[in-house]
Short mmCIF file of C-alpha atoms in Angstrom, two decimals:
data_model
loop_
_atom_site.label_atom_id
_atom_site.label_comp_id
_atom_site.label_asym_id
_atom_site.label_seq_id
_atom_site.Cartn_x
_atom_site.Cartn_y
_atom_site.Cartn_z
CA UNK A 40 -171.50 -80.88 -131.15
CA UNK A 41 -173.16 -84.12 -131.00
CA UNK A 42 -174.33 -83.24 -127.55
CA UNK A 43 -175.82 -80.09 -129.05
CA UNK A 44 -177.49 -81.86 -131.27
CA UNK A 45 -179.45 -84.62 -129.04
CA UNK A 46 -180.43 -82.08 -126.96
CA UNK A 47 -181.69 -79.89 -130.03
CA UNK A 48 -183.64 -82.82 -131.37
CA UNK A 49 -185.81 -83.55 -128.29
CA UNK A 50 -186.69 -80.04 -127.88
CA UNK A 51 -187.53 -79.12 -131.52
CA UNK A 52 -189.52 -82.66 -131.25
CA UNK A 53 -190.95 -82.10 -127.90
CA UNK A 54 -192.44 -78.38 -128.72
CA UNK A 55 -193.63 -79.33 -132.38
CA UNK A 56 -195.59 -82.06 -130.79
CA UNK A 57 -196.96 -78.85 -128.06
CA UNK A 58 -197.69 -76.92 -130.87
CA UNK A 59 -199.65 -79.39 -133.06
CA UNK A 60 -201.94 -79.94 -130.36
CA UNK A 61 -202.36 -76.58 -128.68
CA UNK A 62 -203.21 -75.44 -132.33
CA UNK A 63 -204.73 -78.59 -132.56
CA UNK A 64 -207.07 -78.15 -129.37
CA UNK A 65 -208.47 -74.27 -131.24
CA UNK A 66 -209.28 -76.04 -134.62
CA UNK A 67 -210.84 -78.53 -133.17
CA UNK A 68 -213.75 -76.47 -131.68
CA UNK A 69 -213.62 -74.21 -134.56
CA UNK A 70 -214.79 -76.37 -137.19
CA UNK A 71 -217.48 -78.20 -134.25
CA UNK A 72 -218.90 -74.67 -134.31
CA UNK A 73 -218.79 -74.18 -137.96
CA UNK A 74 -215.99 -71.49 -137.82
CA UNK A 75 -213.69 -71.82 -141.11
CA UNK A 76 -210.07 -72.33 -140.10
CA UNK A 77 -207.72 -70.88 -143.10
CA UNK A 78 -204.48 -71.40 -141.76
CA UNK A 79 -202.91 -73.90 -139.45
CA UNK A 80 -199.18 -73.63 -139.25
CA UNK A 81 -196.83 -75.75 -137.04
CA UNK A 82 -193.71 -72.59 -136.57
CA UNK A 83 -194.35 -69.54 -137.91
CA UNK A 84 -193.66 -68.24 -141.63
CA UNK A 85 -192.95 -64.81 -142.24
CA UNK A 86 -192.33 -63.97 -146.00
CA UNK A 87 -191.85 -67.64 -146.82
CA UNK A 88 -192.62 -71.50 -145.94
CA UNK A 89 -190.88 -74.99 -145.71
CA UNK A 90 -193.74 -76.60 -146.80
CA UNK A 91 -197.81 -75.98 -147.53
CA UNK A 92 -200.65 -78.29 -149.03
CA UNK A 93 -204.25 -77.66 -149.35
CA UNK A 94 -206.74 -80.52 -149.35
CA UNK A 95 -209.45 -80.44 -152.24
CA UNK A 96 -212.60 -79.04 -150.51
CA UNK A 97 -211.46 -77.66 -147.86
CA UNK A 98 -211.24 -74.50 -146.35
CA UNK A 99 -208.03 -75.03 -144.13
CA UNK A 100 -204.27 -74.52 -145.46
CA UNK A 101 -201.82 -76.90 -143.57
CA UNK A 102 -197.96 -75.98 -143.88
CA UNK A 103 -194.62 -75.69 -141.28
CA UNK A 104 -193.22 -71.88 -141.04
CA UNK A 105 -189.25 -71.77 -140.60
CA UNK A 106 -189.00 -69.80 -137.60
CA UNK A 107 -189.82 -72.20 -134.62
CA UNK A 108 -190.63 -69.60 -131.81
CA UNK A 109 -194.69 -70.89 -131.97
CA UNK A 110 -197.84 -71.78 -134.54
CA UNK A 111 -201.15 -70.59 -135.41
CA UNK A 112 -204.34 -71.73 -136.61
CA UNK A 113 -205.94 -68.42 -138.17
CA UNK A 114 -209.54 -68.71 -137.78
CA UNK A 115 -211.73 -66.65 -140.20
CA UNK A 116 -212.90 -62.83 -138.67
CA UNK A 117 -210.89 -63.23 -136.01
CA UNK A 118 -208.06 -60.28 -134.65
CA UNK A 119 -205.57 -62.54 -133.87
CA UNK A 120 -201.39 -62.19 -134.46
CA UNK A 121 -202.36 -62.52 -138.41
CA UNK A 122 -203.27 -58.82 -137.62
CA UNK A 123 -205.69 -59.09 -141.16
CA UNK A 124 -207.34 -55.87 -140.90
CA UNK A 125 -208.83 -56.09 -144.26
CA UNK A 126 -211.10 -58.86 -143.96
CA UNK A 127 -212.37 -57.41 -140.65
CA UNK A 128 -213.49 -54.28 -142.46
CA UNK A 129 -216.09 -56.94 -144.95
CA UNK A 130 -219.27 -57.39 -144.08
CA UNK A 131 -220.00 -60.62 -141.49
CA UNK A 132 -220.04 -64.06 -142.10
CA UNK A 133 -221.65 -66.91 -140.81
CA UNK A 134 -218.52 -68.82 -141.23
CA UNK A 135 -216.71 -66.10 -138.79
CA UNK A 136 -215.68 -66.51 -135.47
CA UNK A 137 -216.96 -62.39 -134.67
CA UNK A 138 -220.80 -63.62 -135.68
CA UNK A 139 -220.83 -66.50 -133.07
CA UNK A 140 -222.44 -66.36 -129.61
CA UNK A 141 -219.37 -65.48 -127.26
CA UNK A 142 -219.60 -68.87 -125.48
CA UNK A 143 -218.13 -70.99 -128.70
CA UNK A 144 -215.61 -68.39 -128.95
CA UNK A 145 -214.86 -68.78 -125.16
CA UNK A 146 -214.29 -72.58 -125.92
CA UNK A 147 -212.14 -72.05 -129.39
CA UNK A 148 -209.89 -69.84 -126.97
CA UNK A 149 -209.78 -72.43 -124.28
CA UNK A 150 -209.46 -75.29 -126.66
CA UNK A 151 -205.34 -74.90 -126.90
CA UNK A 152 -204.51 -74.21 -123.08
CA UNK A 153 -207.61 -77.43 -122.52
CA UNK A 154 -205.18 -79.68 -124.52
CA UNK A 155 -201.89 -78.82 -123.33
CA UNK A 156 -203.49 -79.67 -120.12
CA UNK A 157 -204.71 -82.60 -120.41
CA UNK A 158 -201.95 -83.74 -122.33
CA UNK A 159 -199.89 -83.14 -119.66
CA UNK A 160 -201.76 -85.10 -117.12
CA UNK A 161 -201.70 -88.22 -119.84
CA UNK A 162 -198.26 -88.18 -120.57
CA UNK A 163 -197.55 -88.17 -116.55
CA UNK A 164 -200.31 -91.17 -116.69
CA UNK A 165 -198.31 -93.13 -119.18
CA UNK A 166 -194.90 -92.69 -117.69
CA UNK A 167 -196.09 -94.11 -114.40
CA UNK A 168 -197.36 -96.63 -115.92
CA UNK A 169 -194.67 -97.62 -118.42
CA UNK A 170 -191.45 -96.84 -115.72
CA UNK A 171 -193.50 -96.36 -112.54
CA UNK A 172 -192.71 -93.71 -109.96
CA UNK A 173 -188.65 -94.49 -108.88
CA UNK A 174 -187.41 -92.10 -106.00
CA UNK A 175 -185.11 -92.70 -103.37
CA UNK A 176 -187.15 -91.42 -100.00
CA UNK A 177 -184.93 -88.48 -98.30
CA UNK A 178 -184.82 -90.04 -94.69
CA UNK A 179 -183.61 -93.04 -96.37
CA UNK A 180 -180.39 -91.03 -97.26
CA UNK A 181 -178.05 -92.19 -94.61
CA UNK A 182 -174.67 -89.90 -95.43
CA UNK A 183 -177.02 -87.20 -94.47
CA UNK A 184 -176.81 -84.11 -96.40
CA UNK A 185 -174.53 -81.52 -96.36
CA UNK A 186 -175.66 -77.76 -95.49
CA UNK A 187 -174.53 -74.20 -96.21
CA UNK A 188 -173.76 -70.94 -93.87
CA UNK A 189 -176.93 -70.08 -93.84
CA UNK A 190 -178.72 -73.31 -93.14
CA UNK A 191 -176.48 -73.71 -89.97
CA UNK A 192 -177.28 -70.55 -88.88
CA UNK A 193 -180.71 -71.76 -88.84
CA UNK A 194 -179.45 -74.22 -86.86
CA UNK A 195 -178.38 -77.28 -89.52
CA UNK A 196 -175.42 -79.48 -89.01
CA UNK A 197 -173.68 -81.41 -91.50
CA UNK A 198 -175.36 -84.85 -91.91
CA UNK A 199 -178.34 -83.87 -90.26
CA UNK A 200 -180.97 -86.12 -91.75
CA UNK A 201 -184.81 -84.38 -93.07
CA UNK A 202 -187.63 -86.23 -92.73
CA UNK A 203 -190.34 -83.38 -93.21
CA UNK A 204 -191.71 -80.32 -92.33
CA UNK A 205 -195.41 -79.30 -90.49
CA UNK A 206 -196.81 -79.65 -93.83
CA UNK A 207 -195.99 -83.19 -94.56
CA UNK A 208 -193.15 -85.86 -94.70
CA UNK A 209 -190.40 -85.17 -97.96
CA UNK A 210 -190.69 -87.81 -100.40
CA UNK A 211 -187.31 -86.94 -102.43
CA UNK A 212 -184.80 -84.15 -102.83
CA UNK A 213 -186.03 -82.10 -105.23
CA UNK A 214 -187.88 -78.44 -106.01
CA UNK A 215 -190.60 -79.87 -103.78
CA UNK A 216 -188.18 -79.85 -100.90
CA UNK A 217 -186.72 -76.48 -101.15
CA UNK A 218 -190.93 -75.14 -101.37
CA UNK A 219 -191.61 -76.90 -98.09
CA UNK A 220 -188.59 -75.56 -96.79
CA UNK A 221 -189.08 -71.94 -97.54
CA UNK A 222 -192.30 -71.76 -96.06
CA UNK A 223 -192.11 -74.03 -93.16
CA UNK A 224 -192.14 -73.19 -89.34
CA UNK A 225 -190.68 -76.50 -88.16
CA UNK A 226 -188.56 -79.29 -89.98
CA UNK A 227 -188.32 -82.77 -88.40
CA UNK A 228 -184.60 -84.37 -88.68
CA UNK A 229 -182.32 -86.80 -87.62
CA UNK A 230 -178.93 -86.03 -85.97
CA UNK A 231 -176.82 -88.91 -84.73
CA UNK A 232 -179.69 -91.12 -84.38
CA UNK A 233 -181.85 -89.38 -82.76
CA UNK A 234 -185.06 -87.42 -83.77
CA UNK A 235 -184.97 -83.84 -83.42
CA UNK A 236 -186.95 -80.85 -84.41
CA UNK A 237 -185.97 -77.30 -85.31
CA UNK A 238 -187.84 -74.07 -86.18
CA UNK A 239 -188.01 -72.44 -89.26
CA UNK A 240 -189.34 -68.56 -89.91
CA UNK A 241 -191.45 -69.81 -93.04
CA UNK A 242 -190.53 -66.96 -95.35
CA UNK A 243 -187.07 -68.44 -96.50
CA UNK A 244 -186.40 -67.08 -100.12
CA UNK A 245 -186.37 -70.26 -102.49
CA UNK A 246 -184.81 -68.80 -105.01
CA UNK A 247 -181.79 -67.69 -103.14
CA UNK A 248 -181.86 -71.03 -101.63
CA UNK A 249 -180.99 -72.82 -104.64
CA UNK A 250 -179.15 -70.82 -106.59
CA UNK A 251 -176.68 -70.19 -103.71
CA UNK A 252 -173.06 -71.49 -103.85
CA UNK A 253 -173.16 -74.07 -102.63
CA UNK A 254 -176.85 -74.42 -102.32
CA UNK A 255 -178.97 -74.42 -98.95
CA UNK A 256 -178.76 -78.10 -98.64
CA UNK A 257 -177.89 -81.02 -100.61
CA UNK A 258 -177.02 -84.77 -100.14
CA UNK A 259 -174.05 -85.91 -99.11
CA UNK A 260 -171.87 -87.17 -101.39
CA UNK A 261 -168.21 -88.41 -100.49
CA UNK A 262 -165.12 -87.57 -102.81
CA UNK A 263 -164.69 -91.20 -103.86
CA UNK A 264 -164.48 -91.70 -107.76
CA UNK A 265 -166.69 -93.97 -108.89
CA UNK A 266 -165.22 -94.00 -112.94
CA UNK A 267 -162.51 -91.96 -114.35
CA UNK A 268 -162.46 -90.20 -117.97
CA UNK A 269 -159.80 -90.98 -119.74
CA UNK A 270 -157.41 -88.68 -121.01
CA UNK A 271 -158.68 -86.68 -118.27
CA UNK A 272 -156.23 -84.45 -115.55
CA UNK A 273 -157.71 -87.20 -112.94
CA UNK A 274 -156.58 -89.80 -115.34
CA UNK A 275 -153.29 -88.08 -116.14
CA UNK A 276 -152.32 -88.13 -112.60
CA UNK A 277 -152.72 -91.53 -111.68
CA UNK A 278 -156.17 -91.00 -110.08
CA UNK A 279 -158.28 -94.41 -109.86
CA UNK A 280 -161.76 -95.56 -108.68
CA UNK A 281 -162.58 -95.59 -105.33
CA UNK A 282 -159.22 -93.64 -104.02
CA UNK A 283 -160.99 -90.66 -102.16
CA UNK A 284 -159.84 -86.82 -102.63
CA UNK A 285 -158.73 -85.42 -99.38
CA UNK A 286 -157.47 -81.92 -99.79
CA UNK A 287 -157.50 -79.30 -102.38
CA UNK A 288 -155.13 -76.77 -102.45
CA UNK A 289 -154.35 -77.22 -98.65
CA UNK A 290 -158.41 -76.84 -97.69
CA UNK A 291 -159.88 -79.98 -96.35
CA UNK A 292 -162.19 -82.04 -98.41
CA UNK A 293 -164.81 -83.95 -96.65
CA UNK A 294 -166.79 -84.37 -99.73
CA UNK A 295 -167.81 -84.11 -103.10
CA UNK A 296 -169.78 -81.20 -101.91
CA UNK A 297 -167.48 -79.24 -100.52
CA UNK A 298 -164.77 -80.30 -103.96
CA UNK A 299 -167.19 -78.60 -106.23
CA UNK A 300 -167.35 -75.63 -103.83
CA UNK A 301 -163.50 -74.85 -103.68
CA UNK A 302 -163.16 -75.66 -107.35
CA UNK A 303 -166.09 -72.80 -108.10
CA UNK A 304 -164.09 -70.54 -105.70
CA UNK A 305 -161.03 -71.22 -108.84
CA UNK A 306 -163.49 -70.20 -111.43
CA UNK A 307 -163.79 -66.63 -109.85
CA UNK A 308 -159.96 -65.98 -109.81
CA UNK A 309 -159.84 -67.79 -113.51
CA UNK A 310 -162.36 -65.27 -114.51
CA UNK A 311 -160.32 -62.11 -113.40
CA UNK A 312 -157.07 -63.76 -115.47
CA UNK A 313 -155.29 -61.68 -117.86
CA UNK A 314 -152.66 -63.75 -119.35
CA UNK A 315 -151.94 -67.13 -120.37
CA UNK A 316 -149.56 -67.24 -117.07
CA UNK A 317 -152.40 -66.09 -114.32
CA UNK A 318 -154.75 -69.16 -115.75
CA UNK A 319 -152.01 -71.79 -115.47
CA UNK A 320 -151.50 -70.41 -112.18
CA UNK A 321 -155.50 -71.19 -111.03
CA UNK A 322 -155.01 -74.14 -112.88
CA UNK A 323 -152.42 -75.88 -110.97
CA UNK A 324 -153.81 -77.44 -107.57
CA UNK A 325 -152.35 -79.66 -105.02
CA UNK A 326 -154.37 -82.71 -104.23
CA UNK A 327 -154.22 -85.30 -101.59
CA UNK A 328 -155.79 -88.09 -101.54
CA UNK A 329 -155.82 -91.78 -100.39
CA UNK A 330 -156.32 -95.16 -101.78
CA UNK A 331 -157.79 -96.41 -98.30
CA UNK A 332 -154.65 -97.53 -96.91
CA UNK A 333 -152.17 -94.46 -97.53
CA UNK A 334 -152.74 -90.89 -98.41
CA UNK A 335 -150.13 -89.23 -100.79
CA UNK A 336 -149.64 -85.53 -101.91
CA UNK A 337 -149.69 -84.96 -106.03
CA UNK A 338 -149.74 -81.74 -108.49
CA UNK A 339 -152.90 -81.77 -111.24
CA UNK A 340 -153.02 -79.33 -113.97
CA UNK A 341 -156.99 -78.98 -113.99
CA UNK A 342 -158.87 -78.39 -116.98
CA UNK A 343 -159.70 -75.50 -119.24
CA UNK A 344 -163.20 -75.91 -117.42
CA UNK A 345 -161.55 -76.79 -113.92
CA UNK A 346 -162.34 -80.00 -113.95
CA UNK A 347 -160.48 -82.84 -113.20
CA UNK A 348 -162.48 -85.67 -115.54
CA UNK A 349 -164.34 -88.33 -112.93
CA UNK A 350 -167.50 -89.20 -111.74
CA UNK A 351 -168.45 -89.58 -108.24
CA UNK A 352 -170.39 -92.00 -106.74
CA UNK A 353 -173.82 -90.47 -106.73
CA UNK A 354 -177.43 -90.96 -104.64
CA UNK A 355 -178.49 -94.01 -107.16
CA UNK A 356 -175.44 -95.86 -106.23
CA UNK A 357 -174.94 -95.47 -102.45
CA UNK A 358 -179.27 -95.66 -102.08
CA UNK A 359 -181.76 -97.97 -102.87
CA UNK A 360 -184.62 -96.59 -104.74
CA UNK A 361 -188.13 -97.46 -103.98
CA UNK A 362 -190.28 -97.84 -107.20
CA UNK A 363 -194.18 -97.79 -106.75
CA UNK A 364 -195.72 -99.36 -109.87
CA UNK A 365 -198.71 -98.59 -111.28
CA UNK A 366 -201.97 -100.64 -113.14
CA UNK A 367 -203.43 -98.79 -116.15
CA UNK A 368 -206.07 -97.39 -114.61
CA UNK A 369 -204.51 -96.74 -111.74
CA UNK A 370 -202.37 -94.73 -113.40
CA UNK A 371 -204.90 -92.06 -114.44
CA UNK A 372 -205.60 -90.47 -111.01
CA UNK A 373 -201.83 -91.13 -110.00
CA UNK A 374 -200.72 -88.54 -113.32
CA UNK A 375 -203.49 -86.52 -113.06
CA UNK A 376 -202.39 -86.17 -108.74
CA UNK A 377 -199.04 -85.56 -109.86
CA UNK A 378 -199.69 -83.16 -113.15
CA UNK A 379 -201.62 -81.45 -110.44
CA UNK A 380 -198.75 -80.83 -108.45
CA UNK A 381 -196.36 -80.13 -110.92
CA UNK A 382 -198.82 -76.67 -112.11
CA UNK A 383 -199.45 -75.80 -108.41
CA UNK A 384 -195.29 -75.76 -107.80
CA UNK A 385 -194.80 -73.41 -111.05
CA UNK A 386 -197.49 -71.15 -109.84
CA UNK A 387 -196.45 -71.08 -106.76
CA UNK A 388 -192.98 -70.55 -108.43
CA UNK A 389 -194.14 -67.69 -110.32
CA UNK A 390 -193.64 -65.05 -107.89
CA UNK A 391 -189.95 -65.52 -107.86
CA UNK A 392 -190.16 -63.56 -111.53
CA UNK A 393 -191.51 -60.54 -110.34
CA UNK A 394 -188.18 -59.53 -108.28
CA UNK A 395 -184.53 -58.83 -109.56
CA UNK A 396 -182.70 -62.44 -108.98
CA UNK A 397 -185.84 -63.75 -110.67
CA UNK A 398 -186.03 -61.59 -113.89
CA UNK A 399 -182.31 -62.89 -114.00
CA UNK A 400 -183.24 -66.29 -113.54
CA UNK A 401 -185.36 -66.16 -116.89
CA UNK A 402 -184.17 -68.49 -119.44
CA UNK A 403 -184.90 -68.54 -123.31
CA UNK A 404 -184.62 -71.42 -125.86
CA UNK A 405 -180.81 -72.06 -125.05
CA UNK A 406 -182.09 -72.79 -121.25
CA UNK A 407 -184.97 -75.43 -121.63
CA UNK A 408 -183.14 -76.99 -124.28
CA UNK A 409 -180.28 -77.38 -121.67
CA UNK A 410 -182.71 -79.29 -119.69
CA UNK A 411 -182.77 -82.45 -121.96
CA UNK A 412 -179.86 -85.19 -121.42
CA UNK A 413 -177.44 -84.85 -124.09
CA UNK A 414 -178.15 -88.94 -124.49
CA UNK A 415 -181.78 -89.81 -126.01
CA UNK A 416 -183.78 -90.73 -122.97
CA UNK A 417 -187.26 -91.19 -123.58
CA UNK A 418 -188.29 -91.45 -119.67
CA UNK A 419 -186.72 -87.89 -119.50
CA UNK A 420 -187.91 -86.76 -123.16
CA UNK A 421 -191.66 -87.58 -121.79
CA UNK A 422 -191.50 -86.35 -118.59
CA UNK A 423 -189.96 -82.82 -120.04
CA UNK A 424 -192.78 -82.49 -122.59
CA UNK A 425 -195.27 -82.95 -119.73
CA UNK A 426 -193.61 -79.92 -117.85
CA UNK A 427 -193.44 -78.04 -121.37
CA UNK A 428 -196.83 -78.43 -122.02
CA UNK A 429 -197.87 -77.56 -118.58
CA UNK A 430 -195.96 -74.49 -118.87
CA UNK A 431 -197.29 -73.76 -122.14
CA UNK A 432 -201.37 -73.83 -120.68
CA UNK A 433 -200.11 -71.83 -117.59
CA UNK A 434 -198.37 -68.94 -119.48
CA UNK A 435 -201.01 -68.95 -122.47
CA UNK A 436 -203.82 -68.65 -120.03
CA UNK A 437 -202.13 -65.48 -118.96
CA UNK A 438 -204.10 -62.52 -118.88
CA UNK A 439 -201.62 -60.58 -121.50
CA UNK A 440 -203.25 -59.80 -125.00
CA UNK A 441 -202.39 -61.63 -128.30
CA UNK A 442 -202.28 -64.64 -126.02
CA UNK A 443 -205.38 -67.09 -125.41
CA UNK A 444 -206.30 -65.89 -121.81
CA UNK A 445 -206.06 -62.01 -123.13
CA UNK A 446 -208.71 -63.10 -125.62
CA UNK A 447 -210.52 -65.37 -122.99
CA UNK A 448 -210.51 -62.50 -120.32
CA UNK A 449 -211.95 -59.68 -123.34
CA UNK A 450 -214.43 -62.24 -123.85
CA UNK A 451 -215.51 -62.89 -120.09
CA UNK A 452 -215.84 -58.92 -120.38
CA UNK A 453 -218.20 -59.12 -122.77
CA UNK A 454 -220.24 -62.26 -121.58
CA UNK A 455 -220.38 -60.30 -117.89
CA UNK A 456 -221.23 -56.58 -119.49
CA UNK A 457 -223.27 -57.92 -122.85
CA UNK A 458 -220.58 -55.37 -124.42
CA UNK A 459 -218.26 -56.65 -127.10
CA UNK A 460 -214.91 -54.46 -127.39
CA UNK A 461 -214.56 -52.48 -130.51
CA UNK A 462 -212.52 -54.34 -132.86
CA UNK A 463 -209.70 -51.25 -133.11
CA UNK A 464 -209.76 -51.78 -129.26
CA UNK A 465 -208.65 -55.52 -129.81
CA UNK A 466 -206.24 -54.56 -132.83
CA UNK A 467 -204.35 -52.27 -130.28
CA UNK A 468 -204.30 -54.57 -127.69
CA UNK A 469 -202.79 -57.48 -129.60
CA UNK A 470 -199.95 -55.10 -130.58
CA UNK A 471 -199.47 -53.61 -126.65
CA UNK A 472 -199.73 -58.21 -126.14
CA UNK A 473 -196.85 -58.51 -128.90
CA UNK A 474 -194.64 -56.32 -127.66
CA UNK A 475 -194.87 -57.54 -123.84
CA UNK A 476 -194.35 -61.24 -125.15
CA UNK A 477 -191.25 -59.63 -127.07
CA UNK A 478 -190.16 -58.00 -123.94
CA UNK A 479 -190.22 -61.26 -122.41
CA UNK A 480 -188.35 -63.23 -125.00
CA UNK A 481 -185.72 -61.01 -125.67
CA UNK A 482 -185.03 -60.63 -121.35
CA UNK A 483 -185.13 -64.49 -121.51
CA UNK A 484 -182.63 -64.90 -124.37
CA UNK A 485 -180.51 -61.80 -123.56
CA UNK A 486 -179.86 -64.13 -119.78
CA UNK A 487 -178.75 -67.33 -121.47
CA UNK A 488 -176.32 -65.56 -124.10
CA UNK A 489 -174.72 -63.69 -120.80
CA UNK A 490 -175.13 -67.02 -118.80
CA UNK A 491 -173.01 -68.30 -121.74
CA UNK A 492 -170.74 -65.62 -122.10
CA UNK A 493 -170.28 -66.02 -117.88
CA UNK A 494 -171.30 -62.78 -117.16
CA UNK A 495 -174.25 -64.40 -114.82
#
């Protein structure tokens, strides 16, 4: 629960602070053009609010909604998801969004995606130069890393050390990797000291890649325990640091790679379990292991989650990371380079969506809250709001209607053709926008509660 919590926290934190400034970044070219804001809500409030105050002279209502799916700033004589037919029917006012010259409008609709943006590209900034940029570089990685059928069929052997593709040297393992990968006719490695190249049919499917079992490749990582839980089945059966796991359930372990594989192999007979007998049955594994001098043969009861309760030593402990530091100017065109690179991956990213495994691989609230540490970590908490908030500009800049680049592109229409869209036009189109963006969110939510459930 406390877990739950944590993780709650940062992401309730993290969007409010993407949705005062997105709504933020629309007010504040409203009221430069002279356009009267009436509401501006951080979460929305259907039939009632948590809180709402009114400033004497002024135009603007502030308050916070209860239902934390978005905000709005409603802008006066504008068709927005207020849907306020009635005070489009009144005559025009100078005050109104509708009576200015399609240019301010084009930079009130802009203003949110502008921020989130920009925001992005300063938080990125101020983490590089608060913590610096820490990686550990991937032909630095020794063990090697460890490879599935696929990969060797491509040629991969376990150990086989990457150094980079055509397209340019890997800095560290991560979704950068797997993009190069995919697309790449030739990766550069190392095997047994020696340099080696091997080609690549550049139209590997990322997405397949990754969420393989086990994955296309990841590091090495030996079955040594680096801590044990207490309490834990590890713990229960005598299990100490550093003895190394040699066998599960007669199949060789050569790894903590290839552990996690034959344990997720367990989950699929634990899933098709009927009785309280058939699960104690998956649960029960043999395990051999050694304490560097002997090995020794021993029965664990694993958990209710297969697990048996230790940590293994990981990349930060058997590397040494290399941390480039930056100056505080320098760090300005260092988080802008990276912010950069962080949109271009997503958009490259995005065409994963359009197929079956990536409408699956959708995920709602219960997802990107997943994606915060369940301890407070501020380096993560920033560097998660960054990638919010430049998910936030990409989707909102989206062509779809009742979001900003649906109002952006009606208005490009009318700046190109000097012909504005009848307002019942725009009234249906938010609705058709609504119900797409509901589409959307129910898909995305609909995935994590079967995720959950362990149906996907």
């Amino acid at each position: 629960m406390e877990i739950f919590l944590i993780r709650a926290l940062q992401f309730v934190l993290a969007l409010s602070i993407l949705i005062l400034l997105h709504e933020g970044g629309h007010f504040f070219f409203a009221k430069l053009f002279g356009i009267r804001v009436e509401k501006f809500y951080l979460f929305f409030d259907p039939y009632f609010h948590l809180f709402e105050f009114k400033p004497k002279k002024s135009d603007t209502t502030y308050g916070i909604g209860w239902l934390p799916l978005g905000g709005y700033c409603k802008i006066s004589g504008m068709i927005d998801e207020s849907f306020d037919k009635e005070q489009m029917k009144k005559p025009a006012q100078p005050w109104e969004f509708r009576t200015k010259p399609a240019w301010q409008r084009l930079l009130v609709m802009i203003g949110g995606v502008l921020v989130n943006f920009l925001l992005a590209l300063f938080i990125y900034a101020m983490i590089l130069f608060a913590w610096g940029d820490t990686y550990i570089p991937v032909k630095d990685m020794s063990y090697g890393m460890k490879f599935n059928s696929e990969a060797k069929a491509l040629g991969f052997k376990d150990g086989d050390i990457l150094v980079g593709t055509e397209k340019r040297p890997f800095k560290e393992f991560g979704m950068d990797l797997f993009r190069d990968l995919s697309v790449a006719k030739k990766v550069d490695i190392i095997r047994e000291g020696k340099p080696l190249a091997l080609a690549l049919p550049g139209d590997l499917n990322m997405l397949n890649m990754i969420k393989n079992e086990p994955a296309f490749v990841a590091p090495f990582i030996p079955a040594t325990l680096d801590s044990v839980i207490a309490g834990s089945p590890a713990d229960k059966a005598g299990l100490k640091k550093d003895y190394r796991i040699l066998a599960l359930n007669g199949k060789a372990i050569d790894s903590y790679n290839s552990l996690r594989y034959e344990i997720a192999k367990l989950s699929d007979l634990l899933a098709v379990a009927k009785t309280t007998q058939d699960s104690m049955k998956v649960r029960k594994a043999s395990l051999v292991y050694t304490d560097g001098k002997t090995a020794d043969t021993i029965q664990v009861v694993l958990s209710k989650e297969l697990t048996l309760g230790f940590y293994p030593k990981n990349a930060a402990s058997m590397y040494k990371p290399v941390t480039i530091n930056y100056g505080f100017f320098e760090s300005f065109p260092a988080g802008a380079k990276y912010g950069v690179g962080v949109l271009k991956g997503y958009v490259d990213d995005m065409k994963y969506v359009f197929s079956a495994d990536g409408a699956k691989s959708l995920g709602g609230f219960g997802s990107i809250g997943g994606l915060f540490p369940p301890v407070w970590d501020w380096y993560i908490f920033w560097k998660m709001t960054a990638f919010l908030s430049i998910i936030l500009a990409f989707m909102n800049i989206l062509p779809i209607p009742a979001l900003d680049g649906g109002h952006v592109l009606f208005l490009l229409y009318e700046i190109v053709t000097r012909r504005k869209p009848s307002e019942n036009f725009m009234i249906k189109a938010e609705y058709v926008g609504f119900a797409i963006l509901f589409l959307l969110m129910l898909v995305a939510n609909l995935n994590d509660i079967l995720r959950w459930l362990g149906y996907m």
